[in-house]
Coordinates of C-alpha atoms in Angstrom, one line a residue:
X1 CA -44.9 -34.6 -38.5
X2 CA -45.6 -31.2 -37.3
X3 CA -42.6 -29.0 -37.0
X4 CA -41.4 -27.0 -34.2
X5 CA -39.4 -23.6 -34.8
X6 CA -38.2 -20.6 -32.5
X7 CA -39.1 -17.7 -34.3
X8 CA -37.5 -14.1 -33.7
X9 CA -40.5 -12.5 -35.7
X10 CA -43.0 -10.7 -33.9
X11 CA -46.9 -11.8 -33.3
X12 CA -48.0 -8.7 -35.6
X13 CA -45.3 -9.4 -38.6
X14 CA -44.9 -13.1 -38.8
X15 CA -46.8 -14.8 -41.6
X16 CA -49.1 -17.6 -40.6
X17 CA -52.4 -19.3 -40.7
X18 CA -53.3 -17.9 -37.2
X19 CA -51.6 -16.3 -34.1
X20 CA -52.6 -18.1 -30.6
X21 CA -52.7 -16.2 -27.7
X22 CA -53.4 -17.3 -23.9
X23 CA -56.4 -15.5 -22.0
X24 CA -57.3 -16.3 -18.5
X25 CA -59.7 -15.3 -15.8
X26 CA -58.4 -13.1 -12.9
X27 CA -61.6 -12.5 -10.6
X28 CA -64.4 -11.4 -12.9
X29 CA -62.1 -10.0 -15.4
X30 CA -60.8 -11.3 -18.9
X31 CA -57.1 -10.5 -19.2
X32 CA -54.8 -11.2 -22.0
X33 CA -51.8 -13.3 -20.9
X34 CA -47.9 -12.1 -21.6
X35 CA -46.8 -12.8 -25.4
X36 CA -49.8 -11.3 -26.7
X37 CA -49.1 -7.6 -26.3
X38 CA -48.6 -6.6 -30.0
X39 CA -52.1 -8.7 -30.9
X40 CA -53.9 -6.7 -28.1
X41 CA -52.3 -3.6 -29.4
X42 CA -53.6 -4.6 -33.0
X43 CA -57.1 -4.4 -31.4
X44 CA -56.4 -0.9 -29.7
X45 CA -56.0 -2.7 -26.6
X46 CA -59.4 -4.2 -26.6
X47 CA -58.8 -7.8 -27.4
X48 CA -59.9 -9.0 -24.2
X49 CA -63.1 -6.9 -24.2
X50 CA -63.9 -8.3 -27.8
X51 CA -63.5 -11.9 -26.5
X52 CA -65.9 -11.4 -23.6
X53 CA -68.5 -10.2 -25.9
X54 CA -68.0 -13.3 -27.9
X55 CA -68.4 -15.4 -24.5
X56 CA -64.7 -16.0 -23.9
X57 CA -64.2 -16.8 -20.2
X58 CA -60.7 -17.9 -19.9
X59 CA -61.4 -21.1 -18.7
X60 CA -59.1 -23.9 -19.1
X61 CA -59.6 -25.8 -22.4
X62 CA -61.5 -23.1 -23.9
X63 CA -60.7 -21.7 -27.6
X64 CA -62.2 -18.5 -29.3
X65 CA -61.7 -17.8 -33.0
X66 CA -61.8 -14.5 -34.3
X67 CA -60.9 -12.6 -37.4
X68 CA -57.5 -10.4 -37.1
X69 CA -57.2 -7.1 -37.8
X70 CA -55.4 -5.7 -40.6
X71 CA -52.4 -4.4 -38.5
X72 CA -51.5 -8.3 -38.1
X73 CA -50.0 -10.5 -40.9
X74 CA -52.1 -13.6 -39.7
X75 CA -56.0 -13.7 -40.6
X76 CA -57.0 -15.4 -37.8
X77 CA -56.6 -14.8 -33.8
X78 CA -57.1 -18.1 -31.7
X79 CA -57.5 -17.3 -28.3
X80 CA -57.1 -20.1 -25.9
X81 CA -58.0 -20.4 -22.2
X82 CA -55.5 -20.7 -19.4
X83 CA -57.4 -21.0 -16.6
X84 CA -57.5 -18.7 -13.4
X85 CA -55.2 -16.2 -12.1
X86 CA -55.0 -14.6 -8.8
X87 CA -56.5 -11.0 -8.9
X88 CA -53.5 -9.3 -7.9
X89 CA -51.3 -11.1 -10.9
X90 CA -52.2 -8.0 -12.9
X91 CA -49.9 -9.2 -15.9
X92 CA -51.2 -12.6 -15.7
X93 CA -48.0 -14.0 -15.5
X94 CA -48.7 -16.7 -12.8
X95 CA -49.3 -19.8 -15.2
X96 CA -47.9 -23.2 -14.3
X97 CA -46.0 -25.3 -17.3
X98 CA -49.0 -27.7 -17.4
X99 CA -51.4 -24.9 -18.0
X100 CA -49.5 -23.9 -21.2
X101 CA -49.0 -27.3 -22.1
X102 CA -52.8 -28.2 -22.5
X103 CA -53.6 -24.5 -23.7
X104 CA -50.8 -25.1 -26.6
X105 CA -52.4 -28.8 -27.1
X106 CA -55.8 -27.4 -27.3
X107 CA -54.5 -24.7 -29.9
X108 CA -52.8 -27.2 -32.0
X109 CA -56.0 -29.6 -31.9
X110 CA -58.3 -26.6 -33.2
X111 CA -56.0 -25.2 -35.8
X112 CA -56.0 -29.0 -37.4
X113 CA -55.9 -28.3 -41.3
X114 CA -53.7 -25.2 -40.9
X115 CA -50.2 -25.2 -42.4
X116 CA -48.5 -22.7 -39.7
X117 CA -49.3 -20.8 -36.6
X118 CA -47.6 -18.6 -34.5
X119 CA -48.0 -19.4 -30.5
X120 CA -47.7 -16.1 -28.5
X121 CA -48.2 -17.6 -25.3
X122 CA -46.2 -16.7 -22.0
X123 CA -42.6 -17.8 -22.3
X124 CA -40.4 -16.7 -19.5
X125 CA -38.1 -19.9 -19.2
X126 CA -36.7 -22.8 -21.2
X127 CA -39.2 -24.7 -19.3
X128 CA -42.1 -22.9 -20.8
X129 CA -40.8 -23.7 -24.1
X130 CA -40.5 -27.3 -23.3
X131 CA -44.3 -27.2 -22.1
X132 CA -45.9 -25.2 -25.2
X133 CA -43.6 -27.1 -27.6
X134 CA -44.7 -30.6 -26.0
X135 CA -48.3 -29.5 -25.9
X136 CA -48.6 -28.3 -29.3
X137 CA -46.8 -31.4 -31.0
X138 CA -48.9 -33.6 -28.5
X139 CA -51.8 -31.8 -29.5
X140 CA -51.5 -31.9 -33.2
X141 CA -51.2 -35.7 -32.9
X142 CA -53.7 -37.9 -35.2
X143 CA -53.5 -41.5 -35.9
X144 CA -54.7 -41.8 -39.7
X145 CA -52.6 -45.1 -40.7
X146 CA -55.8 -46.8 -41.4
X147 CA -57.8 -44.0 -42.9
X148 CA -58.2 -42.9 -46.5
X149 CA -57.6 -39.4 -47.3
X150 CA -60.6 -37.5 -48.0
X151 CA -62.0 -33.9 -48.5
X152 CA -63.2 -33.5 -44.9
X153 CA -60.1 -35.0 -43.2
X154 CA -57.8 -32.3 -42.0
X155 CA -54.2 -33.0 -41.8
X156 CA -52.2 -32.1 -38.5
X157 CA -51.0 -28.7 -38.0
X158 CA -47.8 -28.3 -40.3
X159 CA -45.6 -26.0 -38.3
X160 CA -45.5 -24.5 -34.9
X161 CA -43.7 -21.1 -34.5
X162 CA -43.0 -20.3 -30.9
X163 CA -42.7 -16.4 -30.5
X164 CA -40.5 -14.8 -28.0
X165 CA -38.4 -18.0 -27.2
X166 CA -35.0 -16.5 -27.9
X167 CA -33.8 -18.7 -30.6
X168 CA -30.3 -17.9 -30.3
X169 CA -29.9 -18.8 -26.6
X170 CA -28.4 -22.2 -26.1
X171 CA -31.0 -22.9 -23.3
X172 CA -34.0 -22.1 -25.2
X173 CA -32.7 -24.0 -28.2
X174 CA -31.9 -27.3 -25.9
X175 CA -35.5 -27.0 -24.4
X176 CA -37.0 -27.0 -28.1
X177 CA -34.8 -29.9 -29.2
X178 CA -36.2 -31.7 -25.8
X179 CA -39.6 -30.9 -26.5
X180 CA -39.5 -32.5 -29.9
X181 CA -37.7 -35.5 -28.9
X182 CA -40.0 -36.4 -26.1
X183 CA -43.2 -35.6 -27.8
X184 CA -42.1 -37.6 -31.1
X185 CA -41.4 -40.6 -28.9
X186 CA -44.8 -40.1 -26.9
X187 CA -46.4 -40.1 -30.4
X188 CA -44.6 -43.2 -31.5
X189 CA -45.7 -44.7 -28.7
X190 CA -49.3 -43.7 -29.3
X191 CA -49.1 -44.9 -32.8
X192 CA -48.2 -48.3 -31.1
X193 CA -50.9 -48.4 -29.1
X194 CA -53.5 -47.5 -31.8
X195 CA -52.0 -49.9 -34.0
X196 CA -54.7 -52.9 -34.7
X197 CA -53.6 -55.9 -32.8
X198 CA -53.6 -58.2 -36.2
X199 CA -50.8 -56.1 -37.2
X200 CA -48.9 -55.2 -33.8
X201 CA -48.3 -59.0 -32.8
X202 CA -45.3 -59.5 -30.5
X203 CA -42.9 -60.3 -33.1
X204 CA -44.1 -57.1 -35.2
X205 CA -43.5 -54.9 -32.0
X206 CA -40.0 -56.6 -31.7
X207 CA -39.1 -55.7 -35.2
X208 CA -40.1 -51.8 -34.5
X209 CA -37.9 -52.0 -31.6
X210 CA -35.1 -53.3 -33.8
X211 CA -35.6 -50.8 -36.6
X212 CA -35.4 -48.0 -33.8
X213 CA -32.1 -49.6 -32.5
X214 CA -30.7 -49.4 -35.8
X215 CA -31.8 -45.8 -36.1
X216 CA -30.6 -44.5 -32.9
X217 CA -27.4 -46.7 -31.9
X218 CA -29.1 -49.1 -29.2
X219 CA -28.3 -52.5 -28.7
X220 CA -31.6 -54.8 -29.3
X221 CA -31.8 -58.4 -28.1
X222 CA -35.1 -60.2 -29.1
X223 CA -35.7 -63.9 -27.3
X224 CA -38.2 -65.6 -29.4
X225 CA -40.5 -68.6 -28.3
X226 CA -37.4 -71.2 -28.8
X227 CA -35.1 -68.9 -26.9
X228 CA -37.7 -68.2 -24.4
X229 CA -38.4 -72.0 -23.7
X230 CA -34.6 -72.7 -23.6
X231 CA -34.1 -70.1 -21.0
X232 CA -37.0 -71.3 -18.8
X233 CA -39.3 -68.1 -19.1
X234 CA -42.5 -70.0 -18.1
X235 CA -44.3 -66.6 -17.2
X236 CA -44.1 -65.2 -20.5
X237 CA -44.4 -68.5 -22.8
X238 CA -47.6 -69.3 -20.4
X239 CA -49.4 -66.2 -21.3
X240 CA -48.5 -66.5 -25.0
X241 CA -48.8 -70.5 -25.5
X242 CA -52.5 -70.1 -26.4
X243 CA -52.1 -67.7 -29.4
X244 CA -50.7 -68.6 -32.8
X245 CA -48.8 -65.2 -32.5
X246 CA -45.7 -66.5 -30.4
X247 CA -44.3 -64.1 -27.6
X248 CA -41.2 -62.1 -27.3
X249 CA -38.8 -60.6 -24.6
X250 CA -36.9 -57.6 -26.0
X251 CA -33.9 -55.8 -24.6
X252 CA -33.4 -52.5 -25.7
X253 CA -30.5 -50.8 -24.4
X254 CA -28.9 -47.1 -24.5
X255 CA -25.4 -46.8 -22.9
X256 CA -23.7 -43.6 -22.4
X257 CA -19.8 -43.5 -22.0
X258 CA -20.0 -41.4 -19.1
X259 CA -22.8 -42.9 -17.1
X260 CA -22.2 -43.8 -13.5
X261 CA -25.7 -45.4 -13.0
X262 CA -28.1 -47.8 -14.6
X263 CA -31.9 -47.4 -14.8
X264 CA -33.9 -50.5 -15.9
X265 CA -37.6 -50.0 -17.3
X266 CA -40.0 -53.0 -17.7
X267 CA -42.9 -52.8 -19.7
X268 CA -46.1 -55.3 -20.2
X269 CA -46.6 -55.8 -23.7
X270 CA -49.7 -57.6 -24.4
X271 CA -50.4 -56.9 -27.9
X272 CA -54.0 -58.2 -27.4
X273 CA -55.8 -59.2 -23.9
X274 CA -58.4 -61.5 -24.6
X275 CA -58.5 -62.8 -20.9
X276 CA -57.6 -66.2 -22.2
X277 CA -59.5 -69.1 -21.0
X278 CA -60.8 -66.6 -18.4
X279 CA -62.4 -64.8 -21.2
X280 CA -63.2 -61.1 -21.0
X281 CA -66.9 -60.4 -21.6
X282 CA -68.4 -58.3 -24.8
X283 CA -67.9 -54.7 -23.6
X284 CA -64.4 -55.3 -21.8
X285 CA -62.2 -56.3 -24.6
X286 CA -62.9 -53.9 -27.5
X287 CA -59.9 -51.5 -26.5
X288 CA -57.6 -54.3 -25.5
X289 CA -55.0 -53.6 -27.8
X290 CA -54.1 -51.2 -25.6
X291 CA -52.6 -53.8 -23.1
X292 CA -49.1 -53.1 -24.4
X293 CA -49.2 -49.7 -23.6
X294 CA -46.4 -50.1 -20.7
X295 CA -44.1 -51.6 -23.1
X296 CA -44.5 -48.5 -25.7
X297 CA -44.2 -46.3 -22.8
X298 CA -40.6 -47.9 -22.0
X299 CA -39.6 -48.2 -25.6
X300 CA -40.4 -44.7 -26.2
X301 CA -38.5 -43.3 -22.9
X302 CA -35.4 -45.6 -23.9
X303 CA -35.3 -43.9 -27.5
X304 CA -36.0 -40.3 -26.1
X305 CA -33.2 -40.9 -23.5
X306 CA -30.8 -41.8 -26.7
X307 CA -32.0 -38.9 -28.5
X308 CA -31.2 -36.8 -25.4
X309 CA -28.0 -38.2 -25.0
X310 CA -28.4 -38.4 -21.2
X311 CA -25.3 -39.6 -19.0
X312 CA -27.2 -42.7 -17.7
X313 CA -27.5 -46.1 -19.0
X314 CA -31.0 -47.1 -19.5
X315 CA -32.2 -50.7 -20.6
X316 CA -35.7 -51.4 -21.7
X317 CA -37.3 -54.8 -21.2
X318 CA -40.6 -55.4 -23.2
X319 CA -42.5 -58.4 -22.3
X320 CA -44.4 -59.1 -25.3
X321 CA -47.3 -61.8 -25.7
X322 CA -50.7 -61.9 -26.9
X323 CA -53.4 -63.6 -24.2
X324 CA -55.7 -65.8 -26.3
X325 CA -57.9 -68.7 -25.6
X326 CA -57.1 -72.2 -27.4
X327 CA -56.6 -75.7 -26.9
X328 CA -53.2 -75.1 -26.1
X329 CA -53.7 -72.1 -23.9
X330 CA -53.0 -72.0 -20.2
X331 CA -55.9 -73.1 -17.9
X332 CA -57.2 -71.8 -14.5
X333 CA -55.3 -74.1 -12.2
X334 CA -52.1 -74.8 -14.1
X335 CA -48.9 -74.4 -12.6
X336 CA -46.1 -72.2 -14.4
X337 CA -42.6 -72.3 -13.4
X338 CA -41.0 -69.0 -13.8
X339 CA -37.7 -67.7 -14.9
X340 CA -36.7 -67.1 -11.3
X341 CA -37.7 -70.9 -10.5
X342 CA -40.6 -70.1 -8.5
X343 CA -43.9 -71.8 -9.3
X344 CA -47.2 -69.9 -9.9
X345 CA -50.9 -71.3 -9.9
X346 CA -52.8 -69.6 -12.4
X347 CA -56.0 -69.0 -10.8
X348 CA -57.2 -66.5 -13.5
X349 CA -55.7 -66.3 -17.0
X350 CA -56.8 -62.6 -17.2
X351 CA -54.3 -61.8 -14.6
X352 CA -51.5 -62.5 -17.3
X353 CA -49.6 -59.1 -17.1
X354 CA -48.3 -60.0 -13.8
X355 CA -46.7 -63.3 -14.9
X356 CA -44.9 -61.7 -18.1
X357 CA -43.5 -58.9 -15.9
X358 CA -42.2 -61.1 -13.3
X359 CA -40.1 -63.0 -15.8
X360 CA -38.9 -59.7 -17.3
X361 CA -38.2 -58.2 -13.7
X362 CA -36.1 -61.3 -12.6
X363 CA -34.1 -61.1 -15.8
X364 CA -33.7 -57.3 -15.6
X365 CA -32.5 -57.9 -12.0
X366 CA -29.5 -60.1 -13.0
X367 CA -28.1 -57.3 -14.7
X368 CA -27.9 -55.5 -11.2
X369 CA -29.3 -52.1 -12.2
X370 CA -29.5 -49.3 -9.7
X371 CA -33.1 -49.2 -10.0
X372 CA -36.0 -51.0 -11.8
X373 CA -39.3 -49.2 -12.8
X374 CA -42.1 -51.4 -14.3
X375 CA -44.8 -49.7 -16.2
X376 CA -48.3 -51.7 -16.7
X377 CA -52.0 -51.6 -17.7
X378 CA -52.2 -54.0 -14.9
X379 CA -55.2 -53.8 -13.1
X380 CA -58.8 -52.6 -13.4
X381 CA -58.8 -52.1 -9.4
X382 CA -56.4 -49.3 -10.0
X383 CA -58.9 -47.4 -12.1
X384 CA -61.4 -47.8 -9.8
X385 CA -59.3 -46.6 -7.3
X386 CA -57.9 -43.5 -9.1
X387 CA -59.9 -42.7 -11.9
X388 CA -59.1 -42.5 -15.7
X389 CA -56.5 -39.9 -15.6
X390 CA -54.2 -40.8 -12.7
X391 CA -51.6 -43.9 -12.5
X392 CA -50.6 -45.5 -9.2
X393 CA -47.2 -45.9 -7.8
X394 CA -45.9 -48.8 -5.7
X395 CA -42.6 -49.3 -4.4
X396 CA -40.5 -51.1 -2.0
X397 CA -38.6 -47.7 -1.2
X398 CA -40.9 -44.9 0.3
X399 CA -38.6 -42.4 -0.8
X400 CA -38.3 -43.5 -4.2
X401 CA -41.8 -43.8 -4.7
X402 CA -42.0 -40.2 -3.5
X403 CA -39.4 -38.8 -5.8
X404 CA -41.5 -40.3 -8.7
X405 CA -44.7 -38.8 -7.5
X406 CA -42.9 -35.7 -7.5
X407 CA -41.4 -36.1 -11.0
X408 CA -44.6 -37.0 -12.4
X409 CA -46.5 -33.9 -11.1
X410 CA -43.2 -31.7 -12.4
X411 CA -43.8 -33.1 -15.8
X412 CA -47.6 -32.6 -15.6
X413 CA -48.7 -36.4 -15.1
X414 CA -51.2 -37.0 -12.5
X415 CA -50.1 -39.9 -10.3
X416 CA -50.7 -41.2 -6.8
X417 CA -48.3 -43.0 -4.3
X418 CA -50.1 -46.3 -3.3
X419 CA -48.9 -48.8 -0.4
X420 CA -48.1 -52.4 -0.4
X421 CA -49.8 -54.0 2.7
X422 CA -48.1 -57.0 4.0
X423 CA -51.3 -58.4 5.2
X424 CA -52.5 -59.0 1.7
X425 CA -49.7 -61.1 0.6
X426 CA -51.4 -64.0 2.4
X427 CA -54.1 -64.1 0.2
X428 CA -51.8 -65.1 -2.9
X429 CA -50.7 -68.4 -0.8
X430 CA -51.4 -71.5 -2.8
X431 CA -51.7 -75.4 -1.6
X432 CA -49.9 -76.3 -5.0
X433 CA -47.4 -73.7 -6.0
X434 CA -45.2 -71.4 -4.2
X435 CA -48.0 -68.8 -4.8
X436 CA -50.9 -68.0 -6.9
X437 CA -51.3 -65.3 -9.3
X438 CA -54.4 -64.0 -7.8
X439 CA -55.4 -62.7 -4.0
X440 CA -57.9 -60.7 -2.4
X441 CA -60.5 -59.2 -4.6
X442 CA -60.6 -55.9 -2.5
X443 CA -57.1 -53.8 -2.9
X444 CA -56.5 -55.9 -6.3
X445 CA -54.3 -53.3 -7.6
X446 CA -52.0 -53.5 -4.6
X447 CA -52.3 -57.6 -4.6
X448 CA -50.7 -57.2 -8.3
X449 CA -47.8 -55.0 -6.9
X450 CA -47.2 -57.2 -4.1
X451 CA -47.1 -60.2 -6.8
X452 CA -44.5 -58.2 -8.9
X453 CA -42.3 -57.2 -5.9
X454 CA -41.4 -61.1 -5.2
X455 CA -39.5 -61.1 -8.4
X456 CA -37.7 -58.3 -8.0
X457 CA -33.7 -58.8 -7.1
X458 CA -32.7 -58.5 -3.4
X459 CA -31.3 -55.0 -2.6
X460 CA -32.7 -53.4 -5.9
X461 CA -34.6 -50.3 -5.6
X462 CA -38.0 -51.0 -7.7
X463 CA -40.9 -48.9 -8.5
X464 CA -44.1 -50.3 -10.0
X465 CA -46.6 -47.9 -12.3
X466 CA -49.9 -49.1 -13.0
X467 CA -51.3 -46.9 -15.9
X468 CA -54.6 -48.6 -16.5
X469 CA -56.3 -45.7 -16.1
X470 CA -54.6 -43.1 -18.3
X471 CA -53.0 -45.2 -20.8
X472 CA -56.0 -45.2 -23.0
X473 CA -58.7 -42.4 -23.5
X474 CA -62.1 -43.4 -24.6
X475 CA -63.6 -39.9 -24.5
X476 CA -63.5 -36.8 -26.4
X477 CA -60.0 -35.2 -26.9
X478 CA -58.9 -32.6 -24.2
X479 CA -55.8 -30.4 -23.9
X480 CA -53.0 -32.4 -25.7
X481 CA -54.8 -35.8 -25.0
X482 CA -56.3 -37.4 -28.0
X483 CA -58.9 -40.2 -28.1
X484 CA -57.1 -43.5 -28.1
X485 CA -53.5 -44.1 -26.8
X486 CA -51.9 -41.6 -24.6
X487 CA -48.4 -42.5 -24.4
X488 CA -49.3 -42.2 -20.3
X489 CA -45.9 -42.2 -18.1
X490 CA -43.1 -41.5 -21.0
X491 CA -42.7 -38.0 -19.7
X492 CA -42.2 -39.0 -16.1
X493 CA -39.7 -42.0 -17.1
X494 CA -37.5 -39.8 -19.3
X495 CA -37.5 -37.1 -16.6
X496 CA -36.5 -40.0 -14.0
X497 CA -33.7 -40.9 -16.6
X498 CA -32.5 -37.2 -16.4
X499 CA -32.6 -36.9 -12.6
X500 CA -30.7 -40.1 -12.3
X501 CA -28.1 -39.2 -15.0
X502 CA -28.0 -36.1 -12.7
X503 CA -27.3 -37.9 -9.4
X504 CA -30.4 -36.5 -7.9
X505 CA -32.2 -39.9 -7.1

């Protein structure tokens, strides 16, 4: 695990394998960002000119290595691009936290194999410490649990030393601790998402939650298949009945003695989604181990809230099942009686996420929280609408939807508010049951949201995050985003819990 420290040393005097500096494009000129003054001085004020000679432009995601002059203790200088700044920003100080987070992530990835790196990026506030710390720890992430160590395999960067971060200042120290807690839990979520489904069964995921509960003082309750049957959880059972790995419903609760509000988080946890009898074709099922990303995000957010000691009660509900075809699997045309008592005609067994979430939403509603947020890799329609990097937000309260959208932007996660058009509800009418699990094909992501809305308790504020696009990254890594599980929505959920604790929402 990569360590994060705050250092009082200067960029020229700290012994490390490399020193990281930021550069940016100001008009047609390359400029060195604040924090790198000592490094620039070691180049006699000509660092930008040297980098331009090497082809550096300051573009976001760019990384340029060069040998360090004798005046620096580190043998290598790594310049990472921060993007463009206004031409009148002569000291290149106008960077947003997300630009810093991405630059730090790029640097950490490039420096894989190094034991220690000094990050001399612009730090003007505790928020900058959070961004750079998160970016570096997330960028250093690598999933190697199933790979043998070899000469060609580099270990993640060992230590990130942040320079200019005032280590004796309580606010800066707290910012570093927050970065560590959030990044480590995001990386825990990534580990779960990347774990092969033959090992991460519903029972195995539940065991991970139980272990975390013991470690962090959380109350964990696990309902196995017998308890689910006795309780009437027809949605979760209906999805999991076709697998030899039976389903689970996990409640993981963090409580604070001074909390005045309760936030419930519900996560879709399909540990593998074959589509069931409505089988997915080849080319669409190879990455379906990631269909539990919502449950991983919820789990990580609850643990992060506990580690940060937030003055809010946060309860996570992990709806875990494996969706497989077999002689015992739910068939298209079957009717399930949900935990709420409502009956649902299953027209497509590959629309299973909404079935497990429905039961969990009803159960979460019984505890009358102040708000419920569910997170799910729910629909391909949302990916078609918003692409691979943006998640959709739906809600029964427009102000709450707006608040979550703003929070996501604040922590650097791309999102977009989506409607819940009432006219699409009629498409889920059934002549056999109270409703069907499918509706109109066009607007399928919105239809799924409308389905879930039916299972939220009356008077409870609710939001639905469809993270189908950004939950699993299949292309080359960029910034602090690796290939594979990303931990999408964890930062948004943690910040939402903080805002709820502060009474701002």
